[in-house]
Amino acid sequence: MPAQAIAVDVGGTEMKAALVAVGPDRAEPLRWLRRPTPRGEDTARLVVDAVAGLVAELRVDAQVDAAGVVVPGAVDEARGIGVYSANLGWSDAPLRDMLAERIDLPVSLGHDVRAGGLAEARLGAARGMRDVVVLPIGTGIAAALLFDGQLYAGGGFAGEIGHVDIGHGEPCGCGRTGCVEALASSAAVARRYLARTGAERTSAEVAAAVRAGDPDAQAVWAEAVDALAKGLLVLVTVAAPECIVLGGGFAQAGALLTEPLRERLDAMLAAYHRRPHLELAELGDTAGCLGAALLATEGLRTK
Amino acid sequence: MPAQAIAVDVGGTEMKAALVAVGPDRAEPLRWLRRPTPRGEDTARLVVDAVAGLVAELRVDAQVDAAGVVVPGAVDEARGIGVYSANLGWSDAPLRDMLAERIDLPVSLGHDVRAGGLAEARLGAARGMRDVVVLPIGTGIAAALLFDGQLYAGGGFAGEIGHVDIGHGEPCGCGRTGCVEALASSAAVARRYLARTGAERTSAEVAAAVRAGDPDAQAVWAEAVDALAKGLLVLVTVAAPECIVLGGGFAQAGALLTEPLRERLDAMLAAYHRRPHLELAELGDTAGCLGAALLATEGLRTK
């Protein structure tokens, strides 16, 4: 019989919550709730209150074993602390203890991107594989890493592949130069297309223009693919994943991204590199919540 | 009461074997044997025979629980296979099964560098830390990685930090350009000093010349330190270790290497980087054998 968990993914604008049935290789959401993320003087306290409300609502008429809550920013899962979130305005917030005071269930605290990566690795595009990198590409790029089937957080710092210097010399928002995400992110593609043409386009619109044969769009896209391939090569060289999963808004471009990327990466691999599968994420914006449910029930198994 | 293991480190020219008492945080060699590594038509068979002989000899009058054998080249620990060794001339050799046929003990097969890294992490320079990179620098550079206290092999491919492109443009023996080890290894320092001055010196002699104020040696050394710092920065960005341990012949330079390296690395770290301890290896050429003993007894615990 599967465990049942309540999972909450706290985003910058919206909280997604679900009652999830979790088995060894599956996680099935039974019902969903969505609410705006509260803001105020003490956002940590307001978020904890709101999460407790969602859990109480989803718990009605259900047998629930555990709760999992994932949040953005820097998170120390081992200590249960929201280390920092620019967006939600907390620093060193003891979220797990705050949640445990309000929720009469075992509570796990996780990081939204790593939890989403865990879900893609167990249930989504990389299921069945043990050494996995999941790379959501949006405004920036940071990877979730799974080694031997286990999430690795590196104290919350691991996987900052967006800030590896690949030598292109362009400035990055982080204050350094040459970073992967200065060329290869939704924000970078939009910004570079604007700089080149004077036209404001989203990265999805730039992708459409690539398909329509716009040479400026094609040039910006080719630079993004090249930068991303060099970033993936660094991941392959250091971490040797079996599978790299691309997600986030930028990966909506689908084969327009993966086909040239696979070709470019393959051309750079040497005999000392493990050759990874390259896949598109499958779970979309439910990944974080499903990952929270997995974290909640893994917590049970280790107790 | 500690377990007792027989550990054998099969090198390209010499085999080191020891009877080792292994407790939770210690591994004490009780007696050592050294033999030349045999060569011939079927080196895998000859090595297995020689290892079996060493084990039999060390086992006399001892209560032994397990044996651990580590070999160079590419190793698949999970399947117990010596995938490839240019030096010892085997490919896809089922060494663990071959050893188990000859040795009436539970046998573990490991990789020499990863086993040495495990020993430095558990017993040596990084003891007490869980996220550790151990970097032996000799002719080349490949890292042993420990995440959450466990060795990570990535199918035998992980940690090839010597072949990350850091943008210097110089050719590497691997056929690519810009690799860390093309500037920052014992072989690279000797080769670059020779190219610059026409004088044949070992990397240890170049280090002595740096101390004596030789400007050519200082220039070669500074380039090596810069390249290594850039390689470590990539490791920090992707893998976020708590501790980086430098070993191998090149690290014999001690503070001449670590002091400028620490300064150069610190200057490149940003807020999104974990700040690692930088340490010199403590176990010297016994690390592989001690790591083999740890692998042997960890095998026991998981059975």
Coordinates of C-alpha atoms in Angstrom, one line a residue:
Chain A
M1 CA 0.0 0.0 0.0
P2 CA 1.4 3.4 -1.0
A3 CA 2.2 6.1 1.5
Q4 CA 0.2 9.3 1.3
A5 CA 1.9 12.7 1.6
I6 CA 0.9 16.3 1.4
A7 CA 3.4 18.2 -0.7
V8 CA 3.7 22.0 -1.0
D9 CA 5.9 23.9 -3.5
V10 CA 6.2 27.5 -2.3
G11 CA 7.0 29.7 -5.3
G12 CA 7.7 33.4 -5.5
T13 CA 4.1 34.2 -6.5
E14 CA 2.1 31.0 -6.0
M15 CA 2.0 28.0 -3.7
K16 CA 1.0 24.6 -5.2
A17 CA -0.1 21.9 -2.8
A18 CA -1.2 18.3 -3.4
L19 CA -2.3 15.2 -1.7
V20 CA 0.0 12.6 -3.3
A21 CA 0.0 8.8 -3.2
V22 CA 3.6 7.6 -3.2
G23 CA 4.8 4.1 -4.2
P24 CA 8.3 2.9 -4.9
D25 CA 8.3 4.2 -8.5
R26 CA 5.3 6.4 -8.7
A27 CA 3.7 9.5 -7.2
E28 CA 0.1 10.2 -8.1
P29 CA -1.5 13.5 -7.1
L30 CA -5.0 12.9 -5.8
R31 CA -6.1 16.5 -5.4
W32 CA -4.5 19.9 -5.9
L33 CA -4.8 23.3 -4.2
R34 CA -3.2 26.6 -5.4
R35 CA -2.9 29.8 -3.4
P36 CA -1.1 33.1 -3.9
T37 CA 2.1 33.2 -1.8
P38 CA 1.5 35.6 1.1
R39 CA 3.9 38.6 1.7
G40 CA 4.4 41.0 4.5
E41 CA 6.6 42.1 7.4
D42 CA 7.5 38.5 8.3
T43 CA 7.0 36.4 5.2
A44 CA 8.5 33.3 6.7
R45 CA 5.8 33.3 9.4
L46 CA 3.0 34.1 6.9
V47 CA 4.2 31.3 4.5
V48 CA 4.3 28.8 7.4
D49 CA 0.8 29.8 8.4
A50 CA -0.4 29.5 4.8
V51 CA 1.3 26.1 4.3
A52 CA -0.3 24.8 7.6
G53 CA -3.7 25.9 6.2
L54 CA -3.2 24.1 2.9
V55 CA -2.1 20.9 4.8
A56 CA -5.2 21.1 7.0
E57 CA -7.5 21.5 4.0
L58 CA -5.9 18.6 2.0
R59 CA -5.9 16.4 5.1
V60 CA -9.7 16.3 5.5
D61 CA -11.0 12.7 4.9
A62 CA -7.5 11.5 4.0
Q63 CA -5.0 9.2 5.8
V64 CA -1.8 11.2 5.5
D65 CA 1.7 9.9 6.6
A66 CA 3.9 12.9 6.1
A67 CA 4.3 16.4 4.7
G68 CA 7.0 17.7 2.4
V69 CA 7.5 21.4 1.7
V70 CA 10.0 22.9 -0.8
V71 CA 11.1 26.5 -1.0
P72 CA 13.3 28.6 -3.4
G73 CA 16.6 30.3 -2.7
A74 CA 19.4 28.8 -0.7
V75 CA 18.2 25.9 1.5
D76 CA 20.0 23.7 4.0
E77 CA 18.0 20.5 3.9
A78 CA 20.1 18.8 6.5
R79 CA 19.3 21.4 9.1
G80 CA 15.9 22.3 7.8
I81 CA 16.7 26.0 7.3
G82 CA 15.7 28.5 4.6
V83 CA 19.2 30.0 4.4
Y84 CA 18.3 32.9 2.0
S85 CA 15.6 33.9 -0.4
A86 CA 15.8 37.3 -2.1
N87 CA 12.3 36.8 -3.4
L88 CA 10.6 35.8 -0.2
G89 CA 12.9 38.0 2.0
W90 CA 14.0 35.5 4.6
S91 CA 17.4 34.6 5.8
D92 CA 18.3 31.7 8.2
A93 CA 14.6 30.9 8.8
P94 CA 14.2 27.6 10.7
L95 CA 11.3 26.7 8.4
R96 CA 11.2 22.9 9.3
D97 CA 10.9 23.6 13.0
M98 CA 8.3 26.4 12.4
L99 CA 6.3 24.0 10.1
A100 CA 6.6 21.1 12.6
E101 CA 5.1 23.3 15.3
R102 CA 2.0 23.9 13.2
I103 CA 1.6 20.5 11.4
D104 CA 1.0 17.3 13.3
L105 CA 2.9 15.1 10.8
P106 CA 6.6 14.3 10.1
V107 CA 7.7 17.4 8.0
S108 CA 10.6 17.4 5.5
L109 CA 12.0 20.7 4.1
G110 CA 13.6 20.7 0.6
H111 CA 14.8 23.0 -2.1
D112 CA 12.4 23.5 -5.1
V113 CA 15.0 22.9 -7.8
R114 CA 16.6 19.9 -6.2
A115 CA 13.2 18.4 -5.3
G116 CA 12.1 18.8 -8.9
G117 CA 15.3 17.1 -10.0
L118 CA 14.6 14.2 -7.7
A119 CA 11.1 13.9 -9.2
E120 CA 12.5 13.9 -12.8
A121 CA 15.1 11.3 -11.9
R122 CA 12.7 9.0 -10.1
L123 CA 9.4 9.5 -12.0
G124 CA 10.2 11.5 -15.1
A125 CA 12.6 11.9 -17.9
A126 CA 15.5 10.0 -16.1
R127 CA 13.6 7.3 -14.4
G128 CA 15.7 4.2 -13.9
M129 CA 18.9 6.1 -14.0
R130 CA 21.1 6.8 -10.9
D131 CA 23.6 9.5 -11.9
V132 CA 21.5 12.4 -13.2
V133 CA 21.7 16.1 -13.7
V134 CA 18.5 18.0 -14.0
L135 CA 18.9 21.5 -15.4
P136 CA 16.0 23.9 -15.3
I137 CA 16.8 26.8 -17.6
G138 CA 14.9 30.0 -17.0
T139 CA 16.3 33.4 -15.9
G140 CA 19.4 31.6 -14.7
I141 CA 20.7 28.0 -14.7
A142 CA 21.4 25.8 -11.6
A143 CA 21.5 22.1 -11.7
A144 CA 20.0 19.5 -9.4
L145 CA 22.5 16.6 -9.0
L146 CA 21.8 13.0 -8.2
F147 CA 24.7 10.7 -7.6
D148 CA 24.1 6.9 -7.1
G149 CA 20.4 7.7 -6.9
Q150 CA 20.7 10.2 -4.1
L151 CA 20.2 14.0 -4.2
Y152 CA 23.4 15.8 -3.5
A153 CA 23.2 19.4 -2.2
G154 CA 26.7 20.3 -1.3
G155 CA 25.5 22.4 1.6
G156 CA 23.1 24.1 -0.8
F157 CA 25.9 25.3 -3.1
A158 CA 26.3 22.4 -5.6
G159 CA 25.3 22.6 -9.3
E160 CA 26.0 26.3 -10.1
I161 CA 26.8 25.4 -13.7
G162 CA 25.3 28.7 -14.9
H163 CA 28.3 30.4 -13.4
V164 CA 31.1 28.3 -14.9
D165 CA 33.4 30.5 -17.0
I166 CA 33.5 29.0 -20.6
G167 CA 35.6 31.8 -22.0
H168 CA 33.3 33.9 -24.1
G169 CA 34.2 37.1 -22.1
E170 CA 30.7 38.6 -21.9
P171 CA 29.7 40.0 -18.6
C172 CA 27.2 38.2 -16.3
G173 CA 24.8 39.6 -13.8
C174 CA 26.9 38.0 -11.1
G175 CA 29.7 40.5 -11.7
R176 CA 32.0 38.0 -13.5
T177 CA 32.6 37.3 -17.2
G178 CA 32.2 34.2 -19.4
C179 CA 29.4 32.5 -17.4
V180 CA 27.3 30.0 -19.2
E181 CA 24.0 31.7 -18.3
A182 CA 25.2 35.1 -19.7
L183 CA 24.5 33.5 -23.1
A184 CA 22.3 30.5 -22.5
S185 CA 19.2 31.4 -20.5
S186 CA 15.8 32.7 -21.3
A187 CA 16.9 36.1 -20.0
A188 CA 20.1 36.1 -22.0
V189 CA 18.5 35.2 -25.3
A190 CA 15.9 37.9 -24.9
R191 CA 18.5 40.5 -23.9
R192 CA 21.0 39.6 -26.6
Y193 CA 18.2 39.6 -29.3
L194 CA 17.2 43.1 -28.1
A195 CA 20.8 44.3 -28.2
R196 CA 21.2 43.0 -31.7
T197 CA 18.0 44.2 -33.3
G198 CA 16.4 46.7 -30.9
A199 CA 13.3 44.5 -30.8
E200 CA 11.9 43.2 -27.4
R201 CA 11.1 39.5 -27.7
T202 CA 10.7 36.8 -25.1
S203 CA 13.0 33.7 -25.5
A204 CA 10.0 31.8 -26.8
E205 CA 9.5 34.5 -29.5
V206 CA 13.1 34.3 -30.4
A207 CA 12.8 30.5 -30.8
A208 CA 9.8 31.1 -33.1
A209 CA 11.9 33.6 -35.1
V210 CA 14.7 31.0 -35.4
R211 CA 12.2 28.6 -37.0
A212 CA 11.0 31.4 -39.3
G213 CA 14.5 31.9 -40.5
D214 CA 15.4 35.2 -38.8
P215 CA 19.2 35.4 -39.0
D216 CA 19.6 37.5 -35.9
A217 CA 17.5 35.0 -33.9
Q218 CA 19.6 32.2 -35.4
A219 CA 22.8 33.9 -34.4
V220 CA 21.7 34.4 -30.8
W221 CA 20.3 30.9 -30.6
A222 CA 23.5 29.3 -32.0
E223 CA 25.6 31.2 -29.3
A224 CA 23.2 30.0 -26.6
V225 CA 23.4 26.4 -27.8
D226 CA 27.2 26.6 -28.0
A227 CA 27.5 28.1 -24.5
L228 CA 25.1 25.5 -23.1
A229 CA 27.0 22.6 -24.8
K230 CA 30.3 23.9 -23.2
G231 CA 28.5 24.0 -19.8
L232 CA 27.2 20.5 -20.2
L233 CA 30.7 19.4 -21.2
V234 CA 32.0 20.6 -17.9
L235 CA 29.3 18.7 -16.1
V236 CA 30.1 15.6 -18.0
T237 CA 33.9 16.0 -17.3
V238 CA 33.4 16.5 -13.6
A239 CA 30.2 14.7 -12.6
A240 CA 29.8 12.0 -15.4
P241 CA 26.0 11.8 -15.4
E242 CA 24.2 9.0 -17.2
C243 CA 21.5 11.4 -18.1
I244 CA 21.0 15.2 -18.4
V245 CA 17.5 16.5 -18.2
L246 CA 16.7 20.0 -19.6
G247 CA 13.7 21.8 -18.1
G248 CA 12.4 25.3 -17.4
G249 CA 11.0 27.8 -19.8
F250 CA 13.9 27.6 -22.2
A251 CA 13.5 23.9 -22.8
Q252 CA 10.0 24.5 -24.1
A253 CA 11.9 25.0 -27.4
G254 CA 12.2 21.2 -27.6
A255 CA 14.1 19.8 -30.5
L256 CA 15.2 23.2 -31.6
L257 CA 17.3 23.2 -28.4
T258 CA 18.1 19.5 -27.9
E259 CA 19.1 18.5 -31.5
P260 CA 21.9 21.1 -32.1
L261 CA 22.9 20.7 -28.4
R262 CA 23.3 17.0 -28.7
E263 CA 25.3 17.3 -31.9
R264 CA 27.6 20.0 -30.4
L265 CA 28.2 18.1 -27.2
D266 CA 28.8 14.8 -28.9
A267 CA 31.5 16.5 -31.1
M268 CA 33.3 17.6 -27.9
L269 CA 33.3 14.2 -26.0
A270 CA 36.6 12.3 -25.7
A271 CA 37.3 8.7 -24.6
Y272 CA 37.5 9.7 -21.0
H273 CA 34.0 11.1 -21.0
R274 CA 30.8 9.2 -20.1
R275 CA 28.3 9.8 -22.9
P276 CA 25.1 11.0 -21.3
H277 CA 21.5 10.7 -22.5
L278 CA 20.0 14.2 -23.2
E279 CA 16.3 14.4 -22.4
L280 CA 13.6 17.0 -22.0
A281 CA 11.9 17.3 -18.6
E282 CA 8.5 15.5 -18.5
L283 CA 6.9 16.7 -15.3
G284 CA 6.6 20.4 -16.0
D285 CA 5.6 22.7 -13.1
T286 CA 4.4 19.8 -11.0
A287 CA 8.0 18.5 -10.6
G288 CA 8.6 20.5 -7.4
C289 CA 5.5 19.3 -5.7
L290 CA 6.0 15.6 -6.7
G291 CA 9.6 15.9 -5.4
A292 CA 8.3 17.3 -2.1
A293 CA 6.1 14.2 -1.8
L294 CA 9.1 12.0 -2.5
L295 CA 11.2 13.8 0.1
A296 CA 8.4 13.5 2.6
T297 CA 8.1 9.7 2.2
E298 CA 11.9 9.1 2.0
G299 CA 12.1 10.9 5.4
L300 CA 9.7 8.2 6.7
R301 CA 11.8 5.3 5.4
T302 CA 14.9 6.6 7.1
K303 CA 13.2 7.0 10.5
Chain B
M1 CA 36.8 -5.2 18.1
P2 CA 38.1 -3.9 14.7
A3 CA 37.8 -6.0 11.6
Q4 CA 41.0 -7.2 9.9
A5 CA 41.5 -6.9 6.2
I6 CA 44.2 -7.7 3.7
A7 CA 44.6 -4.8 1.3
V8 CA 46.6 -4.8 -1.9
D9 CA 47.4 -1.8 -4.1
V10 CA 48.4 -3.0 -7.5
G11 CA 50.6 -0.3 -9.1
G12 CA 52.3 -0.1 -12.5
T13 CA 55.6 -1.3 -11.2
E14 CA 55.0 -2.4 -7.6
M15 CA 52.3 -4.1 -5.5
K16 CA 51.9 -2.9 -1.9
A17 CA 50.0 -5.2 0.4
A18 CA 49.2 -4.9 4.1
L19 CA 47.3 -6.6 6.9
V20 CA 45.2 -3.8 8.3
A21 CA 43.1 -3.5 11.5
V22 CA 40.1 -1.3 10.6
G23 CA 37.9 0.4 13.1
P24 CA 35.2 3.1 12.6
D25 CA 37.7 6.0 12.2
R26 CA 41.0 4.3 11.8
A27 CA 43.0 1.8 9.8
E28 CA 46.2 0.5 11.2
P29 CA 48.6 -1.5 9.0
L30 CA 50.0 -4.3 11.1
R31 CA 52.5 -5.6 8.5
W32 CA 53.5 -4.8 5.0
L33 CA 54.7 -6.7 1.9
R34 CA 55.9 -5.3 -1.4
R35 CA 56.5 -7.1 -4.6
P36 CA 57.2 -6.1 -8.2
T37 CA 54.1 -6.2 -10.4
P38 CA 54.3 -9.2 -12.7
R39 CA 54.0 -8.7 -16.5
G40 CA 53.5 -11.1 -19.4
E41 CA 51.2 -12.5 -22.0
D42 CA 48.2 -12.4 -19.6
T43 CA 49.0 -9.8 -17.0
A44 CA 45.5 -9.9 -15.4
R45 CA 46.0 -13.6 -14.6
L46 CA 49.6 -13.0 -13.4
V47 CA 48.5 -10.2 -11.2
V48 CA 45.6 -12.2 -9.7
D49 CA 48.0 -15.1 -8.9
A50 CA 50.5 -12.7 -7.3
V51 CA 47.8 -11.0 -5.3
A52 CA 46.5 -14.4 -4.1
G53 CA 50.1 -15.2 -3.0
L54 CA 50.4 -11.9 -1.1
V55 CA 47.1 -12.6 0.6
A56 CA 48.1 -16.1 1.6
E57 CA 51.4 -14.9 3.1
L58 CA 49.8 -12.1 5.1
R59 CA 47.0 -14.4 6.3
V60 CA 49.4 -16.7 8.2
D61 CA 48.6 -16.5 11.9
A62 CA 46.0 -13.8 11.4
Q63 CA 42.2 -13.7 11.7
V64 CA 41.2 -12.0 8.5
D65 CA 37.6 -10.9 7.6
A66 CA 38.0 -9.6 4.0
A67 CA 40.3 -8.6 1.2
G68 CA 40.4 -5.4 -0.8
V69 CA 42.3 -5.0 -4.0
V70 CA 42.7 -1.7 -5.9
V71 CA 44.0 -1.3 -9.4
P72 CA 44.8 1.6 -11.8
G73 CA 43.2 2.6 -15.1
A74 CA 39.4 2.6 -15.6
V75 CA 37.6 0.5 -13.1
D76 CA 33.9 -0.4 -12.7
E77 CA 33.6 -1.1 -9.0
A78 CA 29.9 -2.0 -9.2
R79 CA 30.6 -4.8 -11.6
G80 CA 34.1 -5.7 -10.3
I81 CA 35.8 -5.2 -13.6
G82 CA 39.1 -3.7 -14.6
V83 CA 37.7 -1.9 -17.7
Y84 CA 41.0 -0.7 -19.1
S85 CA 44.6 -0.2 -18.1
A86 CA 47.1 0.9 -20.7
N87 CA 49.9 0.3 -18.2
L88 CA 48.9 -3.3 -17.2
G89 CA 47.5 -4.2 -20.6
W90 CA 44.0 -5.5 -19.6
S91 CA 40.6 -4.6 -20.9
D92 CA 37.3 -5.8 -19.4
A93 CA 39.1 -8.1 -17.0
P94 CA 36.6 -9.6 -14.5
L95 CA 39.2 -9.1 -11.7
R96 CA 36.8 -9.4 -8.7
D97 CA 35.5 -12.8 -9.9
M98 CA 39.1 -14.0 -10.8
L99 CA 40.3 -12.9 -7.3
A100 CA 37.3 -14.5 -5.6
E101 CA 38.1 -17.9 -7.2
R102 CA 41.6 -17.8 -5.7
I103 CA 41.0 -16.2 -2.3
D104 CA 38.7 -17.7 0.3
L105 CA 37.5 -14.3 1.7
P106 CA 35.0 -11.7 0.6
V107 CA 36.8 -9.7 -2.0
S108 CA 36.2 -6.0 -3.0
L109 CA 37.7 -4.5 -6.1
G110 CA 38.4 -0.7 -6.2
H111 CA 40.2 2.0 -8.2
D112 CA 43.5 3.1 -6.8
V113 CA 42.8 6.9 -6.9
R114 CA 39.3 6.7 -5.6
A115 CA 40.4 4.3 -2.8
G116 CA 43.2 6.7 -1.9
G117 CA 40.7 9.5 -1.8
L118 CA 38.4 7.5 0.5
A119 CA 41.3 7.0 2.8
E120 CA 42.3 10.7 2.9
A121 CA 38.6 11.6 3.5
R122 CA 38.1 9.1 6.3
L123 CA 41.5 8.9 7.9
G124 CA 43.7 11.7 6.5
A125 CA 43.6 15.3 5.6
A126 CA 39.8 15.6 5.3
R127 CA 38.7 13.4 8.1
G128 CA 35.4 14.5 9.6
M129 CA 34.2 16.0 6.4
R130 CA 31.6 14.6 4.1
D131 CA 31.9 16.5 0.7
V132 CA 35.5 16.0 -0.3
V133 CA 37.6 16.2 -3.5
V134 CA 41.0 14.5 -3.4
L135 CA 43.3 15.5 -6.2
P136 CA 46.5 13.6 -6.8
I137 CA 48.6 15.6 -9.2
G138 CA 51.3 13.7 -11.0
T139 CA 51.7 13.2 -14.7
G140 CA 48.0 14.0 -15.0
I141 CA 45.2 15.1 -12.7
A142 CA 42.0 13.2 -11.9
A143 CA 40.0 13.7 -8.7
A144 CA 38.4 11.3 -6.3
L145 CA 35.0 12.6 -5.3
L146 CA 33.1 11.9 -2.0
F147 CA 29.6 13.2 -1.7
D148 CA 27.7 13.0 1.6
G149 CA 30.5 10.7 2.8
Q150 CA 30.3 8.2 0.0
L151 CA 32.7 7.7 -2.9
Y152 CA 31.2 8.6 -6.3
A153 CA 32.6 7.0 -9.4
G154 CA 30.2 8.0 -12.1
G155 CA 30.7 4.6 -13.8
G156 CA 34.4 5.2 -13.5
F157 CA 34.4 8.5 -15.5
A158 CA 33.8 11.1 -12.8
G159 CA 36.4 13.7 -11.6
E160 CA 38.4 14.3 -14.9
I161 CA 39.1 17.8 -13.8
G162 CA 42.5 17.7 -15.5
H163 CA 40.7 17.9 -18.8
V164 CA 38.4 20.9 -18.2
D165 CA 39.0 23.6 -20.7
I166 CA 40.1 26.7 -18.8
G167 CA 40.8 28.8 -21.9
H168 CA 44.6 29.0 -22.0
G169 CA 44.6 27.6 -25.5
E170 CA 47.7 25.4 -25.1
P171 CA 47.5 21.8 -26.5
C172 CA 47.0 18.8 -24.1
G173 CA 48.2 15.3 -24.6
C174 CA 44.5 14.3 -24.9
G175 CA 44.3 16.1 -28.3
R176 CA 42.3 19.0 -27.0
T177 CA 43.4 22.5 -25.9
G178 CA 43.1 24.5 -22.7
C179 CA 43.1 21.5 -20.3
V180 CA 44.1 22.2 -16.7
E181 CA 46.7 19.5 -16.7
A182 CA 48.4 20.9 -19.8
L183 CA 49.8 23.6 -17.5
A184 CA 49.3 22.2 -14.0
S185 CA 50.9 18.8 -13.5
S186 CA 54.4 17.5 -12.7
A187 CA 54.8 16.6 -16.4
A188 CA 53.6 20.0 -17.6
V189 CA 55.8 22.0 -15.3
A190 CA 58.9 20.0 -16.4
R191 CA 58.0 20.2 -20.1
R192 CA 57.3 23.9 -20.0
Y193 CA 60.5 24.7 -18.1
L194 CA 62.4 22.7 -20.7
A195 CA 60.7 24.6 -23.5
R196 CA 61.5 27.9 -21.9
T197 CA 65.1 27.3 -20.9
G198 CA 66.3 24.2 -22.7
A199 CA 67.1 22.7 -19.3
E200 CA 65.8 19.3 -18.2
R201 CA 64.4 19.5 -14.7
T202 CA 61.9 17.5 -12.7
S203 CA 58.9 19.4 -11.3
A204 CA 60.6 19.1 -7.9
E205 CA 63.7 20.7 -9.3
V206 CA 61.6 23.4 -10.8
A207 CA 60.0 24.0 -7.4
A208 CA 63.5 24.3 -5.9
A209 CA 64.4 26.8 -8.6
V210 CA 61.3 28.8 -7.8
R211 CA 62.5 29.1 -4.2
A212 CA 66.0 30.1 -5.4
G213 CA 64.5 33.0 -7.4
D214 CA 64.8 31.6 -10.9
P215 CA 62.5 33.8 -13.0
D216 CA 61.8 31.2 -15.6
A217 CA 60.8 28.7 -12.9
Q218 CA 58.7 31.3 -11.2
A219 CA 56.8 32.1 -14.5
V220 CA 56.1 28.4 -15.2
W221 CA 55.0 27.9 -11.5
A222 CA 52.7 30.9 -11.6
E223 CA 51.0 29.6 -14.7
A224 CA 50.6 26.2 -13.1
V225 CA 49.1 27.7 -10.0
D226 CA 46.7 29.9 -12.0
A227 CA 45.6 26.9 -14.1
L228 CA 45.0 24.8 -11.0
A229 CA 43.1 27.5 -9.3
K230 CA 40.8 27.8 -12.3
G231 CA 40.3 24.0 -12.3
L232 CA 39.5 24.1 -8.5
L233 CA 37.0 26.9 -9.2
V234 CA 35.2 24.7 -11.6
L235 CA 35.1 21.9 -9.0
V236 CA 33.8 24.3 -6.4
T237 CA 31.1 25.7 -8.7
V238 CA 29.8 22.3 -9.8
A239 CA 30.5 20.0 -6.8
A240 CA 30.8 22.4 -3.8
P241 CA 33.2 20.3 -1.7
E242 CA 33.9 21.3 2.0
C243 CA 37.5 20.3 1.5
I244 CA 39.9 19.8 -1.4
V245 CA 43.0 17.6 -0.6
L246 CA 46.0 18.0 -2.9
G247 CA 48.3 15.0 -3.2
G248 CA 50.7 13.2 -5.6
G249 CA 54.2 14.2 -6.5
F250 CA 53.3 17.8 -7.4
A251 CA 51.9 18.5 -3.9
Q252 CA 55.3 17.7 -2.4
A253 CA 56.0 21.4 -3.0
G254 CA 53.8 22.0 0.0
A255 CA 53.2 25.7 0.9
L256 CA 54.9 26.8 -2.3
L257 CA 51.8 25.4 -4.0
T258 CA 49.0 25.8 -1.4
E259 CA 49.7 29.4 -0.4
P260 CA 49.4 31.1 -3.8
L261 CA 46.7 28.6 -4.8
R262 CA 44.5 29.4 -1.8
E263 CA 45.0 33.2 -2.5
R264 CA 44.2 32.9 -6.2
L265 CA 41.1 30.7 -5.5
D266 CA 39.8 32.9 -2.7
A267 CA 40.0 35.9 -5.0
M268 CA 37.7 34.2 -7.5
L269 CA 35.0 32.9 -5.2
A270 CA 31.6 34.6 -5.2
A271 CA 28.6 34.5 -2.8
Y272 CA 27.2 31.4 -4.6
H273 CA 30.3 29.4 -3.9
R274 CA 31.0 27.2 -0.9
R275 CA 34.4 28.1 0.5
P276 CA 36.5 24.9 0.7
H277 CA 39.3 24.0 3.0
L278 CA 42.5 23.4 1.0
E279 CA 44.7 20.7 2.5
L280 CA 47.8 18.7 1.7
A281 CA 47.4 14.9 1.6
E282 CA 48.6 13.2 4.7
L283 CA 48.8 9.5 3.9
G284 CA 51.3 9.5 1.1
D285 CA 51.7 6.4 -1.0
T286 CA 49.9 4.2 1.7
A287 CA 46.6 5.9 0.9
G288 CA 45.6 3.4 -1.8
C289 CA 46.3 0.4 0.4
L290 CA 44.4 2.0 3.4
G291 CA 41.5 2.8 1.1
A292 CA 41.5 -0.8 -0.1
A293 CA 41.2 -1.9 3.5
L294 CA 38.3 0.5 4.0
L295 CA 36.6 -0.8 0.8
A296 CA 37.0 -4.4 2.0
T297 CA 35.4 -3.8 5.4
E298 CA 32.6 -1.5 4.0
G299 CA 31.8 -4.4 1.8
L300 CA 31.3 -6.5 5.0
R301 CA 29.0 -3.9 6.5
T302 CA 26.6 -3.8 3.6
K303 CA 26.3 -7.6 3.4

